[in-house]
XYZ file of C-alpha atoms in Angstrom:
748
model
C -9.478 21.326 41.128
C -11.663 19.761 44.112
C -15.066 18.952 44.182
C -16.463 18.516 47.705
C -19.848 17.050 47.490
C -21.608 14.558 45.757
C -23.999 16.659 43.973
C -21.493 17.719 41.232
C -19.727 14.309 41.148
C -20.952 13.623 37.828
C -19.801 16.800 36.177
C -16.507 16.393 37.754
C -16.229 12.817 36.421
C -17.047 14.020 32.989
C -14.606 16.716 33.155
C -11.803 14.041 34.330
C -12.976 12.068 31.360
C -12.463 14.703 28.912
C -9.093 15.881 30.375
C -7.608 12.363 30.243
C -8.819 12.211 26.667
C -7.369 15.539 25.873
C -3.797 14.171 26.399
C -4.005 12.246 23.059
C -6.510 14.569 21.450
C -5.211 16.038 18.076
C -3.908 19.720 18.033
C -5.549 20.071 14.734
C -8.970 19.460 16.117
C -11.059 22.201 17.973
C -10.574 22.106 21.606
C -14.310 21.773 22.246
C -14.328 18.452 20.050
C -12.636 16.678 22.976
C -15.954 16.420 24.710
C -17.597 13.009 23.460
C -21.416 13.307 24.621
C -23.885 16.355 24.988
C -23.644 16.455 28.471
C -19.764 16.437 28.357
C -20.096 19.324 25.781
C -22.135 21.354 28.367
C -19.657 20.692 31.282
C -16.651 21.472 29.092
C -17.837 24.701 27.514
C -18.801 26.036 31.142
C -15.461 24.891 32.594
C -13.816 26.705 29.467
C -15.485 29.688 30.116
C -14.619 29.871 33.669
C -11.183 29.294 32.604
C -10.856 31.884 30.047
C -12.567 34.647 32.307
C -10.034 33.729 35.230
C -7.014 33.834 32.860
C -7.928 37.309 31.281
C -8.391 38.681 34.885
C -4.896 37.444 36.079
C -2.914 37.655 32.736
C -4.371 40.608 31.270
C -4.952 38.974 27.968
C -7.338 36.287 26.962
C -5.903 32.856 26.444
C -5.315 31.385 22.975
C -6.727 27.924 22.154
C -3.004 26.470 22.208
C -2.604 27.964 25.886
C -5.786 26.464 27.125
C -5.065 23.164 25.466
C -1.370 23.376 27.254
C -2.820 24.193 30.415
C -5.584 21.468 30.587
C -3.283 18.880 29.566
C -1.439 19.163 32.796
C -4.631 19.890 34.965
C -5.713 17.439 37.639
C -9.039 16.514 39.214
C -9.525 15.459 42.506
C -13.106 14.319 43.968
C -13.195 14.449 47.741
C -17.069 13.778 48.561
C -18.299 14.918 51.679
C -20.147 12.425 54.029
C -21.446 12.540 57.512
C -18.282 10.597 58.824
C -15.189 9.275 57.261
C -11.571 9.724 55.918
C -13.148 11.536 52.727
C -14.755 14.017 55.105
C -11.474 14.684 56.940
C -9.709 15.056 54.061
C -11.879 17.465 52.335
C -12.209 19.702 55.496
C -8.290 19.602 55.919
C -7.948 20.488 52.191
C -10.335 23.410 52.287
C -9.069 24.784 55.584
C -5.445 24.872 54.096
C -6.925 26.487 50.895
C -8.488 29.103 52.739
C -5.597 29.877 55.092
C -3.171 30.458 51.991
C -5.652 31.781 49.430
C -4.161 35.263 49.687
C -0.797 34.068 49.410
C -1.753 32.108 46.535
C -3.152 35.075 44.549
C 0.367 36.807 45.349
C 2.225 33.808 44.126
C 0.271 33.747 40.889
C 1.133 37.448 40.251
C 4.944 36.690 40.861
C 4.862 33.730 38.759
C 3.507 35.758 35.915
C 6.250 38.531 36.695
C 9.114 35.918 36.714
C 7.774 34.187 33.460
C 7.963 37.689 31.827
C 11.496 38.012 33.101
C 12.485 34.552 32.229
C 13.849 34.214 35.851
C 13.398 31.653 38.478
C 13.324 31.673 42.541
C 13.879 29.302 45.303
C 11.434 28.138 47.520
C 12.403 30.112 50.393
C 12.882 33.265 48.295
C 9.223 32.832 47.271
C 8.355 32.406 50.899
C 10.071 35.652 51.967
C 8.490 37.443 49.031
C 5.141 36.359 50.031
C 5.786 37.122 53.622
C 4.604 33.613 54.589
C 5.106 32.790 58.289
C 6.925 29.786 59.408
C 4.505 27.797 61.746
C 4.933 24.433 63.677
C 4.964 21.652 61.443
C 5.482 23.851 58.074
C 8.870 23.010 56.619
C 11.571 25.643 56.256
C 14.623 25.320 54.009
C 16.610 23.902 56.698
C 14.049 21.749 58.646
C 11.630 19.665 56.440
C 8.616 18.351 58.141
C 8.807 14.703 59.013
C 11.859 12.708 59.755
C 13.433 9.697 57.643
C 15.129 7.107 59.836
C 15.916 3.474 59.207
C 13.048 2.539 61.778
C 10.633 4.587 59.650
C 11.776 2.919 56.351
C 11.454 -0.319 58.111
C 7.868 0.228 58.983
C 6.892 1.323 55.458
C 8.677 -1.574 54.092
C 7.052 -4.085 56.185
C 3.657 -2.611 55.058
C 4.621 -2.829 51.274
C 5.881 -6.504 51.790
C 2.498 -7.240 53.704
C 0.498 -5.891 50.501
C 2.822 -7.866 48.329
C 1.001 -11.042 49.944
C 2.172 -14.328 48.415
C 4.581 -12.659 45.770
C 7.087 -12.322 48.305
C 8.060 -15.135 50.825
C 11.154 -14.221 52.733
C 11.607 -17.937 53.786
C 11.938 -18.998 50.032
C 14.637 -16.978 48.025
C 16.633 -18.365 45.170
C 19.867 -16.225 43.967
C 18.945 -15.242 40.280
C 21.340 -13.942 37.755
C 19.679 -10.500 37.675
C 20.427 -10.126 41.335
C 24.040 -9.412 40.504
C 22.809 -6.488 38.487
C 20.820 -5.077 41.349
C 23.757 -5.629 43.723
C 25.857 -3.361 41.383
C 23.232 -0.801 41.218
C 23.150 -0.664 45.024
C 26.938 -0.353 44.898
C 27.621 -3.185 47.038
C 31.384 -4.039 47.229
C 30.859 -7.613 46.720
C 29.342 -6.837 43.304
C 32.809 -6.142 42.123
C 34.029 -9.751 43.034
C 33.635 -11.263 39.271
C 36.103 -8.720 38.151
C 38.600 -9.234 41.035
C 38.696 -12.919 40.558
C 39.392 -12.442 36.822
C 42.297 -10.100 37.419
C 43.657 -12.138 40.305
C 43.901 -15.105 37.893
C 45.374 -12.979 35.135
C 48.032 -11.791 37.861
C 48.879 -15.329 38.947
C 49.148 -16.354 35.273
C 51.328 -13.696 34.351
C 53.541 -14.001 37.665
C 54.132 -17.466 36.464
C 55.272 -16.384 32.868
C 57.486 -13.512 34.282
C 59.247 -16.272 36.542
C 60.070 -18.043 33.465
C 61.631 -14.979 31.802
C 62.829 -13.172 34.741
C 65.060 -11.060 32.628
C 62.351 -9.506 30.654
C 61.552 -6.034 31.609
C 58.088 -5.792 29.659
C 56.716 -8.717 31.660
C 57.892 -7.040 34.801
C 56.399 -3.976 33.844
C 53.283 -5.618 32.836
C 53.210 -7.510 36.269
C 53.659 -4.020 38.128
C 50.739 -2.446 36.207
C 48.560 -5.243 36.686
C 49.368 -5.299 40.681
C 48.495 -1.536 40.493
C 45.304 -2.143 38.793
C 44.377 -4.944 41.211
C 45.001 -2.617 44.133
C 42.933 -0.068 42.942
C 39.882 -2.568 42.176
C 40.565 -4.431 45.408
C 40.329 -1.490 47.602
C 36.774 -0.852 49.061
C 34.723 0.531 46.341
C 32.758 3.268 48.245
C 29.520 4.746 47.166
C 31.016 6.996 44.204
C 31.042 5.886 40.626
C 33.645 3.626 39.298
C 36.386 4.691 36.876
C 35.057 1.905 34.382
C 36.551 3.470 31.360
C 40.077 3.862 32.926
C 40.215 0.501 34.200
C 38.922 -1.015 30.765
C 41.661 0.871 28.868
C 44.402 -0.231 31.289
C 43.120 -3.922 30.862
C 43.209 -3.306 26.866
C 46.449 -1.891 26.894
C 47.760 -5.033 28.787
C 46.245 -7.131 26.321
C 47.876 -5.232 23.414
C 51.143 -5.899 25.156
C 50.668 -9.533 25.747
C 49.880 -9.602 22.140
C 53.341 -8.764 21.015
C 55.131 -11.095 23.492
C 54.736 -14.500 21.605
C 56.149 -13.088 18.454
C 59.092 -11.369 19.833
C 62.255 -13.264 18.853
C 64.135 -11.552 21.964
C 62.705 -14.292 24.272
C 64.551 -17.447 23.961
C 62.106 -19.903 25.785
C 58.836 -18.321 23.998
C 58.546 -21.612 22.119
C 57.847 -23.309 25.318
C 54.269 -24.552 25.420
C 54.014 -23.913 29.149
C 55.071 -20.184 28.761
C 52.599 -19.989 25.958
C 50.136 -21.198 28.239
C 50.501 -18.924 30.838
C 50.683 -15.951 28.856
C 47.347 -17.122 26.963
C 45.569 -17.766 30.342
C 46.659 -14.098 31.519
C 45.131 -12.804 28.217
C 42.038 -14.713 28.466
C 41.485 -13.637 32.130
C 41.946 -9.917 30.986
C 39.577 -10.489 28.075
C 36.932 -11.624 30.480
C 37.587 -8.737 32.608
C 37.041 -6.203 29.794
C 33.952 -8.159 28.707
C 32.797 -7.703 32.434
C 33.554 -4.030 32.426
C 31.429 -3.680 29.369
C 28.537 -5.533 30.991
C 25.316 -4.357 32.814
C 26.814 -4.447 36.286
C 29.307 -1.680 35.920
C 26.593 0.199 33.974
C 24.199 -0.161 36.878
C 26.715 1.083 39.246
C 27.579 4.421 37.371
C 23.839 5.023 36.531
C 20.804 6.420 38.605
C 18.019 4.443 37.076
C 17.694 0.688 36.574
C 14.835 -0.631 34.865
C 13.897 -4.315 35.199
C 11.837 -5.889 32.727
C 10.339 -9.458 32.717
C 7.323 -11.566 31.906
C 4.694 -12.175 34.219
C 5.579 -14.410 37.344
C 9.400 -14.144 36.833
C 9.939 -12.779 40.526
C 10.421 -9.274 39.946
C 8.374 -8.164 43.113
C 10.324 -10.803 45.139
C 13.682 -9.432 43.913
C 12.710 -5.828 45.001
C 11.512 -6.916 48.326
C 14.213 -9.089 49.354
C 16.787 -6.284 47.979
C 15.152 -3.804 50.040
C 14.806 -5.939 53.388
C 18.555 -6.871 52.951
C 19.531 -3.196 52.327
C 17.911 -1.916 55.469
C 19.266 -4.642 57.529
C 22.899 -3.720 56.210
C 22.359 -0.212 56.854
C 21.302 1.048 53.442
C 18.279 3.082 53.010
C 15.582 1.474 50.752
C 12.041 2.533 49.967
C 9.696 0.054 48.017
C 6.452 1.554 46.353
C 3.981 -0.687 44.691
C 2.458 -0.281 41.317
C -0.877 -1.660 42.734
C -0.878 1.470 44.959
C -1.238 3.886 42.142
C -4.911 3.738 41.883
C -5.369 7.217 40.171
C -4.019 8.881 37.080
C -3.040 11.725 39.133
C 0.671 13.037 40.233
C 2.188 10.039 41.284
C 4.405 11.744 43.719
C 0.940 12.935 45.601
C -0.029 9.251 45.668
C 3.457 7.967 46.792
C 3.597 10.600 49.643
C 0.267 9.508 50.748
C 0.886 5.860 50.621
C 4.213 6.361 52.709
C 2.189 8.541 55.252
C 4.768 11.236 54.796
C 3.680 14.657 56.369
C 5.558 16.897 53.941
C 6.067 17.329 50.245
C 7.938 15.176 47.846
C 10.751 17.395 47.717
C 11.141 17.345 51.526
C 11.014 13.544 51.470
C 13.767 13.231 48.899
C 15.644 15.727 50.663
C 15.537 13.658 53.922
C 16.094 10.475 52.050
C 19.062 11.799 50.424
C 20.560 13.196 53.791
C 19.975 9.963 55.261
C 21.938 8.069 52.572
C 24.771 10.666 52.766
C 25.099 10.075 56.492
C 25.069 6.379 56.078
C 27.462 6.635 53.305
C 25.441 4.302 51.194
C 23.349 4.930 47.864
C 19.475 4.993 48.933
C 17.423 2.795 46.827
C 13.923 3.903 45.719
C 12.099 1.242 44.198
C 8.832 1.234 42.239
C 7.618 -2.520 41.431
C 5.253 -3.225 38.803
C 4.540 -0.131 36.731
C 2.095 -1.775 34.639
C -0.280 -2.483 37.910
C -3.064 -0.078 38.911
C -3.521 2.920 36.636
C 0.077 2.454 35.647
C -0.571 1.905 32.001
C -2.755 5.012 31.653
C -0.451 7.354 34.136
C 3.330 6.499 33.988
C 3.684 6.951 29.985
C 3.196 10.699 30.582
C 4.370 11.025 34.259
C 7.390 8.825 34.351
C 10.051 11.227 32.941
C 8.882 14.032 35.302
C 8.823 11.687 38.442
C 12.448 10.687 37.866
C 13.477 14.240 36.925
C 12.607 15.219 40.457
C 14.772 12.421 41.811
C 17.954 12.917 39.473
C 18.751 16.000 41.384
C 19.604 13.960 44.480
C 23.072 12.393 43.853
C 22.782 9.769 46.705
C 19.424 8.317 45.357
C 18.848 5.630 42.931
C 15.710 4.497 41.298
C 14.827 0.809 40.367
C 11.673 0.212 38.455
C 10.135 -3.040 37.341
C 7.725 -3.612 34.722
C 5.985 -6.371 32.696
C 7.602 -6.813 29.410
C 4.442 -6.791 27.562
C 3.559 -3.360 29.290
C 6.916 -1.816 28.809
C 6.087 0.513 25.886
C 2.748 1.549 27.263
C 4.609 2.439 30.693
C 7.979 3.650 30.129
C 8.703 6.350 27.348
C 11.392 6.082 24.918
C 13.299 8.913 26.645
C 13.246 6.996 29.929
C 14.501 3.790 28.544
C 17.372 5.455 26.592
C 18.605 7.040 29.898
C 18.441 3.805 32.071
C 20.024 0.772 32.309
C 17.452 -2.048 31.270
C 17.984 -5.649 32.206
C 15.574 -8.501 31.698
C 14.586 -10.849 34.625
C 14.727 -14.357 33.031
C 13.349 -15.968 36.454
C 15.149 -19.113 37.310
C 16.766 -19.380 34.071
C 20.382 -20.845 34.502
C 19.400 -21.805 38.178
C 16.439 -23.999 37.441
C 17.788 -27.027 39.254
C 18.654 -25.061 42.367
C 15.174 -23.420 42.103
C 13.181 -26.979 41.827
C 15.204 -28.269 44.720
C 14.659 -25.362 46.945
C 10.916 -25.166 46.306
C 10.509 -28.752 46.634
C 12.404 -28.684 49.878
C 10.223 -25.546 51.205
C 6.929 -27.372 50.422
C 8.147 -30.795 51.838
C 7.552 -32.524 48.212
C 8.986 -35.603 46.835
C 10.904 -35.298 43.512
C 8.586 -35.732 40.446
C 8.534 -38.840 38.437
C 9.679 -37.129 35.326
C 12.293 -34.094 35.018
C 10.954 -30.858 35.133
C 12.212 -29.814 31.658
C 9.335 -27.324 30.684
C 10.638 -23.540 30.449
C 7.708 -22.682 32.759
C 9.434 -24.201 35.602
C 11.932 -21.267 35.184
C 8.909 -19.062 36.230
C 8.942 -18.503 40.148
C 5.220 -17.979 40.253
C 4.297 -20.973 38.299
C 6.849 -23.141 40.215
C 4.990 -21.749 43.460
C 1.420 -22.442 42.243
C 2.541 -26.043 41.089
C 4.040 -27.032 44.567
C 1.211 -25.625 46.479
C -1.430 -27.401 44.373
C 0.941 -30.588 44.238
C 0.618 -30.555 48.122
C -3.077 -31.274 47.702
C -2.968 -33.237 44.461
C -0.200 -35.615 44.066
C -0.953 -36.790 40.420
C 0.840 -33.564 39.336
C 4.091 -35.394 40.479
C 3.476 -38.748 38.969
C 2.460 -37.811 35.453
C 3.806 -35.522 32.631
C 4.096 -32.049 33.711
C 1.057 -30.174 32.859
C 0.201 -26.827 31.429
C -0.356 -23.335 32.907
C -4.025 -23.694 32.722
C -4.187 -27.115 34.286
C -2.030 -26.031 37.197
C -4.153 -22.865 37.971
C -7.387 -24.834 37.664
C -5.749 -27.699 39.947
C -4.826 -24.823 42.383
C -8.399 -23.416 42.586
C -9.635 -26.995 42.738
C -7.484 -27.762 45.813
C -8.328 -24.333 47.452
C -12.089 -25.419 47.101
C -11.319 -28.755 48.744
C -9.660 -26.971 51.785
C -12.476 -24.157 52.068
C -15.226 -26.526 51.787
C -13.896 -28.623 54.754
C -13.379 -25.368 56.813
C -16.739 -23.969 56.206
C -18.728 -27.303 56.084
C -19.546 -26.970 52.528
C -20.514 -29.703 49.916
C -17.152 -29.652 47.599
C -19.232 -30.146 44.587
C -20.616 -26.502 44.976
C -17.223 -25.406 43.965
C -17.558 -22.099 46.018
C -13.981 -20.806 45.423
C -14.158 -21.221 41.543
C -17.656 -19.617 41.556
C -16.539 -16.761 43.744
C -13.450 -16.017 41.682
C -15.591 -15.924 38.341
C -17.964 -13.563 39.976
C -15.061 -11.346 41.166
C -13.498 -11.172 37.856
C -16.854 -10.609 36.260
C -17.449 -7.481 38.584
C -13.768 -6.324 37.878
C -14.340 -6.626 34.227
C -17.431 -4.458 34.338
C -15.793 -1.908 36.644
C -12.838 -1.904 34.246
C -9.991 -2.441 36.890
C -8.322 -5.392 38.369
C -9.272 -4.665 42.093
C -12.605 -4.426 44.213
C -13.267 -2.503 47.375
C -13.293 -4.829 50.436
C -17.167 -4.038 50.723
C -17.781 -5.056 46.967
C -15.775 -8.300 47.426
C -17.676 -9.126 50.645
C -20.993 -8.564 48.980
C -20.070 -10.786 45.898
C -18.659 -13.687 48.140
C -21.787 -13.413 50.275
C -23.928 -13.840 47.365
C -21.967 -16.851 46.521
C -21.966 -18.343 50.131
C -24.007 -16.277 52.843
C -22.012 -16.410 55.987
C -23.843 -18.536 58.998
C -21.410 -18.337 61.648
C -19.679 -14.826 61.844
C -16.873 -13.232 59.744
C -14.602 -16.190 61.075
C -16.646 -18.563 59.009
C -16.999 -16.346 56.006
C -16.169 -17.248 52.194
C -14.389 -13.791 52.036
C -12.103 -14.560 55.036
C -11.406 -18.198 53.587
C -10.357 -16.808 50.217
C -7.967 -14.241 51.918
C -6.502 -16.898 54.251
C -6.083 -19.397 51.339
C -4.269 -16.566 49.438
C -6.544 -16.723 46.675
C -7.282 -13.075 47.286
C -5.116 -10.630 48.806
C -5.956 -7.160 50.588
C -4.004 -4.060 49.960
C -3.757 -1.254 52.866
C -2.502 1.358 50.308
C -1.040 4.233 51.917
C -3.332 5.457 54.600
C -3.905 2.964 57.216
C -6.445 5.085 58.857
C -8.706 4.707 55.805
C -11.975 2.960 56.557
C -11.458 -0.898 56.003
C -14.257 -1.441 53.764
C -12.577 1.095 51.084
C -9.289 -0.794 51.194
C -8.678 -2.569 47.648
C -8.972 -6.406 47.224
C -7.329 -8.281 44.367
C -6.261 -11.683 43.108
C -3.226 -12.900 44.978
C -1.428 -13.776 41.616
C -1.720 -11.435 38.597
C -1.444 -14.605 36.398
C -4.491 -16.174 38.046
C -6.195 -12.948 37.810
C -5.671 -12.976 33.955
C -6.790 -16.865 33.803
C -10.041 -16.119 35.565
C -10.716 -12.903 33.617
C -9.860 -14.681 30.260
C -12.107 -17.756 31.281
C -14.943 -15.452 31.998
C -14.632 -13.614 28.724
C -14.449 -16.728 26.543
C -17.533 -18.289 28.241
C -19.493 -15.192 27.933
C -19.288 -15.972 24.026
C -20.739 -19.408 24.366
C -24.206 -19.742 23.063
C -26.314 -22.864 22.354
C -23.304 -25.189 23.019
C -20.757 -23.207 20.654
C -18.467 -20.327 20.961
C -19.179 -16.985 18.895
C -15.858 -16.510 17.175
C -17.013 -13.226 15.870
C -17.918 -11.983 19.353
C -14.473 -13.508 20.590
C -12.498 -11.387 17.953
C -14.532 -7.926 18.977
C -13.547 -8.760 22.682
C -9.995 -9.626 22.045
C -9.281 -6.830 19.462
C -10.686 -4.378 22.440
C -8.112 -5.306 24.840
C -5.074 -2.885 24.408
C -1.618 -3.854 23.832
C -0.324 -3.879 27.368
C -3.465 -5.926 28.629
C -2.118 -9.136 30.320
C -5.473 -10.563 29.684
C -4.315 -11.249 26.070
C -1.389 -13.435 27.483
C -3.912 -15.698 29.141
C -6.049 -15.876 25.865
C -3.153 -17.201 23.843
C -3.214 -20.245 26.332
C -6.877 -20.639 26.901
C -8.239 -20.112 23.398
C -6.418 -23.082 21.640
C -7.085 -25.270 24.752
C -10.754 -24.640 24.839
C -11.923 -23.320 21.509
C -9.226 -24.801 19.205
C -8.372 -21.405 17.589
C -5.386 -19.161 17.876
C -5.652 -15.506 19.166
C -3.787 -14.255 16.169
C -6.294 -16.113 13.789
C -9.288 -14.916 15.677
C -7.979 -11.278 15.597
C -6.490 -10.912 12.172
C -9.656 -10.134 10.386
C -10.715 -7.517 12.912
C -7.229 -5.990 13.595
C -4.455 -7.351 10.976
C -2.180 -4.770 12.261
C -1.670 -6.623 15.473
C -0.427 -9.845 13.684
C 3.598 -9.083 14.601
C 2.719 -8.642 18.311
C 0.560 -11.315 18.534
C 2.849 -13.817 17.017
C 5.376 -12.928 19.755
C 2.679 -13.848 22.540
C 1.609 -17.085 20.682
C 5.081 -18.418 20.508
C 5.846 -17.404 24.071
C 2.590 -19.351 25.211
C 3.747 -22.391 23.727
C 5.477 -24.042 26.682
C 2.556 -23.080 28.977
C 0.131 -24.876 26.916
C -1.448 -28.396 27.325
C 0.548 -30.455 24.950
C -2.490 -31.337 22.764
C -3.330 -27.674 22.173
C -0.747 -26.810 19.631
C -2.337 -25.785 16.580
C -0.951 -25.783 12.729
C -0.939 -21.949 13.054
C 1.371 -22.227 16.229
C 3.502 -24.944 14.491
C 3.785 -23.124 11.398
C 4.899 -19.693 13.399
C 7.690 -21.830 15.225
C 8.866 -23.283 11.889
C 8.831 -19.820 9.964
C 11.150 -18.347 12.849
C 13.470 -21.279 13.122
C 14.014 -20.916 9.508
C 14.306 -17.050 9.449
C 17.252 -15.187 7.995
C 17.369 -13.043 11.088
C 19.555 -15.192 13.560
C 18.187 -13.589 16.823
C 14.712 -14.271 15.767
C 15.589 -17.984 14.762
C 17.473 -18.369 18.226
C 14.510 -16.988 20.123
C 12.333 -19.551 18.320
C 14.854 -22.428 19.010
C 14.875 -21.478 22.959
C 11.126 -22.339 22.819
C 11.488 -25.456 20.339
C 14.152 -27.247 21.913
C 12.447 -27.744 25.544
C 9.331 -28.723 23.608
C 11.363 -31.266 21.575
C 12.157 -33.092 24.842
C 8.544 -33.891 25.789
C 7.395 -37.354 24.421
C 4.317 -37.227 22.372
C 4.264 -33.384 22.038
C 3.199 -32.204 18.467
C 6.457 -30.227 18.358
C 8.593 -33.045 19.748
C 11.847 -34.222 18.469
C 10.707 -35.656 15.340
C 8.976 -32.447 14.265
C 12.188 -30.468 15.031
C 14.381 -32.972 13.124
C 12.201 -32.393 10.139
C 12.000 -28.894 10.448
C 15.781 -28.207 10.927
C 16.848 -30.698 8.277
C 15.409 -27.933 5.733
C 18.313 -25.625 7.048
C 21.908 -25.998 5.767
C 24.379 -27.319 8.561
C 26.138 -24.062 9.110
C 22.649 -22.379 9.895
C 21.755 -24.936 12.265
C 24.955 -24.748 14.002
C 24.742 -20.977 14.266
C 21.030 -21.122 15.375
């Protein structure tokens, strides 16, 4: 459905609201009750009346309530307002011309569809075109000639646009190899991804060769050596783009391990008592065990699957990983497409939005066909990557549309899909059936490569080594480390004292940007125009219910904070873009009017911090915070809202209360979910912001009978225990662990 003028915009907005609500509306309630206001009831009744009349004309029978409900749940609303000029008018005219030209064919298509439904049969697209006698015109696809052309040059242009829109989340000059990168290499079916397996088998073969040399007359060792050499040859050969025979390789390794198990106990071998012989057999055994473990791991699973889901907390570097993977893939002759979650700004069909963002002239089916053909010709799997499902309208859209989005891709053997999503928003964005049919890996940031990351970042930003080791877990977070380095360039005390918490780093970052912007625009630094502008922008985003503003909206707000006096080059808006406090997205059609382009905070965690600060400050009255008002605001946030993560840090620091204590009276059912977030926030807080509630949660989990829960708590508690003067320092940890028996401490 399309509204083509502003006079009916309100009605269409009401209708869109009702349809969105209908997806979660109980089937036991009347269909009419999906409308919430008297105005919506009127709009809804008129629409259902039109729908029932048209349905009866086409199908010959009136629709049931269940049929209407099912139909309306998949209906999409598009409003294209006519204006005197601009892209909206051109799109609306184009759509109307297209509809007018195909109206007759569409009516016949409806009749054919009804007939096929009664017959329980189906038809291919070209068969329908033939049945409808639709002529093939220039620019219209045919089964053998899709519109548009996918080439590596085209892919590179689209990728450059996506990387530009990522802004500071991707720095191609600053890349640290992370463990999850090995899984993405496996999913891309890169031959190098098999290196760990080949190393283990090579070492096993060498050890078995030494054992066979000591017992040259033993046929079983010779047979094992031949079998292992044959297995190595099959694995060392170029892997190619197909699936790996993982089960066969694993069973062959297991069979050789079982044969090795028998050798040391066989009295027929005279020198078996030799420790050197035992050592070589055991060494071969160990390497084969490691090979089996690798074959059960995520890399071969990813290789053989068609969907890879990467989860991870905010700021772990998921966007950087995908952008870097896409660039290296195209550079090496492997097709890759990167779609950004921030570009999905509507709850409508994701394929419609993706095709528009890519500026592809045809349909999604034609695009996938062309991409699949390019991958097949290159002999390399094509990577279709969607970054940050939780951004844009993702938490609303993907839960009901992701399965269908992937179903359309699965029919193409040469295309693999990589998805990333914030861990906290995973359940809101990714349905259970999608997770069950995908390889899921967690991006742990710079975990296990912290030293390399700190060295690389400090080298890139030309910083001297800090006075104290950066032991906190937050330095595993790429985003935190980048903000820390950028702030330290202007504020050296960050490097000379104890490592600060996240809020201090973000506030220092904004303060240093204030200093730079004030010097550039000749503004009194005490006016703090950057901080003020960020708060005003966040307030506007809150009122609009989204994490982005149009360029025009952002410019108007920054003009109110500091009016431009010397042209655009000396505007506060441009200064915020230049200093990467804000970024501008070019989302899809580059011919769109510049003032319609979305503007958002450069870092999602910075956005969360500023929004949470505004929310907290809005409850301060007469010098104190209203806890009841804070509780109502916090309880109104959805489980996938990342503002909650910022509140778990800021509330203890600024108000002296835990989020879990604040919300418990209003929404006690959220306690378990919030407990996880509170514990995860502890390394990000200022050392003096650890409340008794937080300490009690950590202690309770350390002493839990569930070893997995206890280990997760220990992963937070042990780094904090290394910080002198911290409430949860080594003395607190020692006192807590002494309550546990020694065997439990060792297992934890």
